[in-house]
Amino acid sequence: MRNPTLIDIHAHVNFAAFREDGDVVLQRAREKNIWVINVGTQTDTSRRAIESAEKFDRGVYAIVGLHPIHLEAQEVDEEETHFKTRGEEFDYKAYKMMAQNEKVVGIGECGLDYYRLPELTPNTPNSKPNDRPNDVDEIKQRQEEALIQQIELANELNKPVMFHTRASKEDPEGAYFDLIEIIKQHPPAAGGDIHCFSGTKEIAQKFLDLGLYLSFTGIVTFKNAESLREVVRYVPLERMMVETDAPYLAPDPFRGKRCEPAHVEYTARKIAEVKGISFEEVAERTTENAKILFRL
């Protein structure tokens, strides 16, 4: 197989949205010379990411880890893709065993998710819709503890970390600042990526100062995303990667449809337009960045 034109460094073809045609979707990306890293969010999706990667000799890889929303039992509706989380604790030994598979190139996605904190309900069988949510500070503490454990696992195995960060509507920067402080105290030895970055230039610089990469999704193509495009102009191409977060965040002209790794080209082309450089330059540099970070 040829060297890739692009690498979608964060997709979820291991999710139920691709249950019927996941292999076809991955093959479609490979035919466009696009490599894919499937990212786990809990035990089951992490295993499926590995199983999917093992079907291909090259060009499909896995990252395993526990997403912060899966620490609590709740119902989630991401872009009308409904699913339930069961409240999983991070099992260091189980994830270590998975992460030692040769197809696993990183740990994650792990991090802080404050977006739904007010909506989380208690993990009790008799919970009612109007029950007061779990204590927010306790939830944040659980997220921090799980994140630190996963950074420690990544450091033990010398693998990079895929960081997830989503702030609350009330405090659009709080989760980012909390993550920055955690990373300062628990630095990932093999580096890492801030996936689906949507913060400000000032926050971007703080992550760059920590030696991390920033990756961008189809959001950069949205009409109302000019502030994010300003960040894209600011971030050096040498610290940037591209992703889809499929099945979510489909770029124009696919908004409202299921996103897939082949769509990463549209994000790369928009980045080239925003930066005033060629698509080929964006593709070459972001691919090289991914190959360096994930040792592909």
Coordinates of N, CA and C in Angstrom, one line a residue, residues 15 17 26-27 80 99 102 115 143 164 166 172 207 219 233 235:
F15 N -18.1 2.4 16.0 CA -19.3 2.7 16.7 C -20.5 2.1 15.9
A17 N -23.0 3.2 14.5 CA -23.4 3.9 13.3 C -22.8 3.2 12.1
L26 N -14.1 1.8 5.7 CA -12.7 1.9 5.8 C -12.0 1.6 4.5
Q27 N -12.5 0.7 3.8 CA -11.9 0.4 2.5 C -12.1 1.6 1.5
E80 N -28.2 13.4 17.2 CA -29.3 12.5 17.0 C -28.9 11.0 16.9
A99 N -3.9 -2.4 25.0 CA -2.9 -1.4 24.4 C -1.6 -2.0 24.0
E102 N -0.2 -4.7 18.7 CA 0.7 -4.0 17.8 C -0.1 -3.0 17.0
Y115 N -19.6 19.3 29.4 CA -20.7 19.8 28.6 C -22.1 19.4 29.2
Q143 N -13.4 12.3 36.7 CA -12.8 12.5 35.3 C -11.3 12.8 35.4
H164 N -9.5 14.4 25.0 CA -10.8 14.9 24.8 C -11.0 16.1 25.7
R166 N -14.1 19.1 26.4 CA -15.4 19.8 26.0 C -15.9 20.6 27.2
P172 N -17.0 28.4 28.7 CA -16.4 27.8 27.5 C -14.9 27.6 27.6
F207 N -1.4 25.0 24.8 CA -1.2 23.6 24.5 C 0.1 23.4 23.6
I219 N -15.7 21.0 11.5 CA -16.3 22.2 12.0 C -15.6 23.4 11.3
R233 N -5.6 29.7 11.3 CA -4.6 30.6 10.7 C -3.4 30.7 11.7
V235 N -2.4 28.6 14.3 CA -1.6 27.4 14.7 C -0.6 27.0 13.6

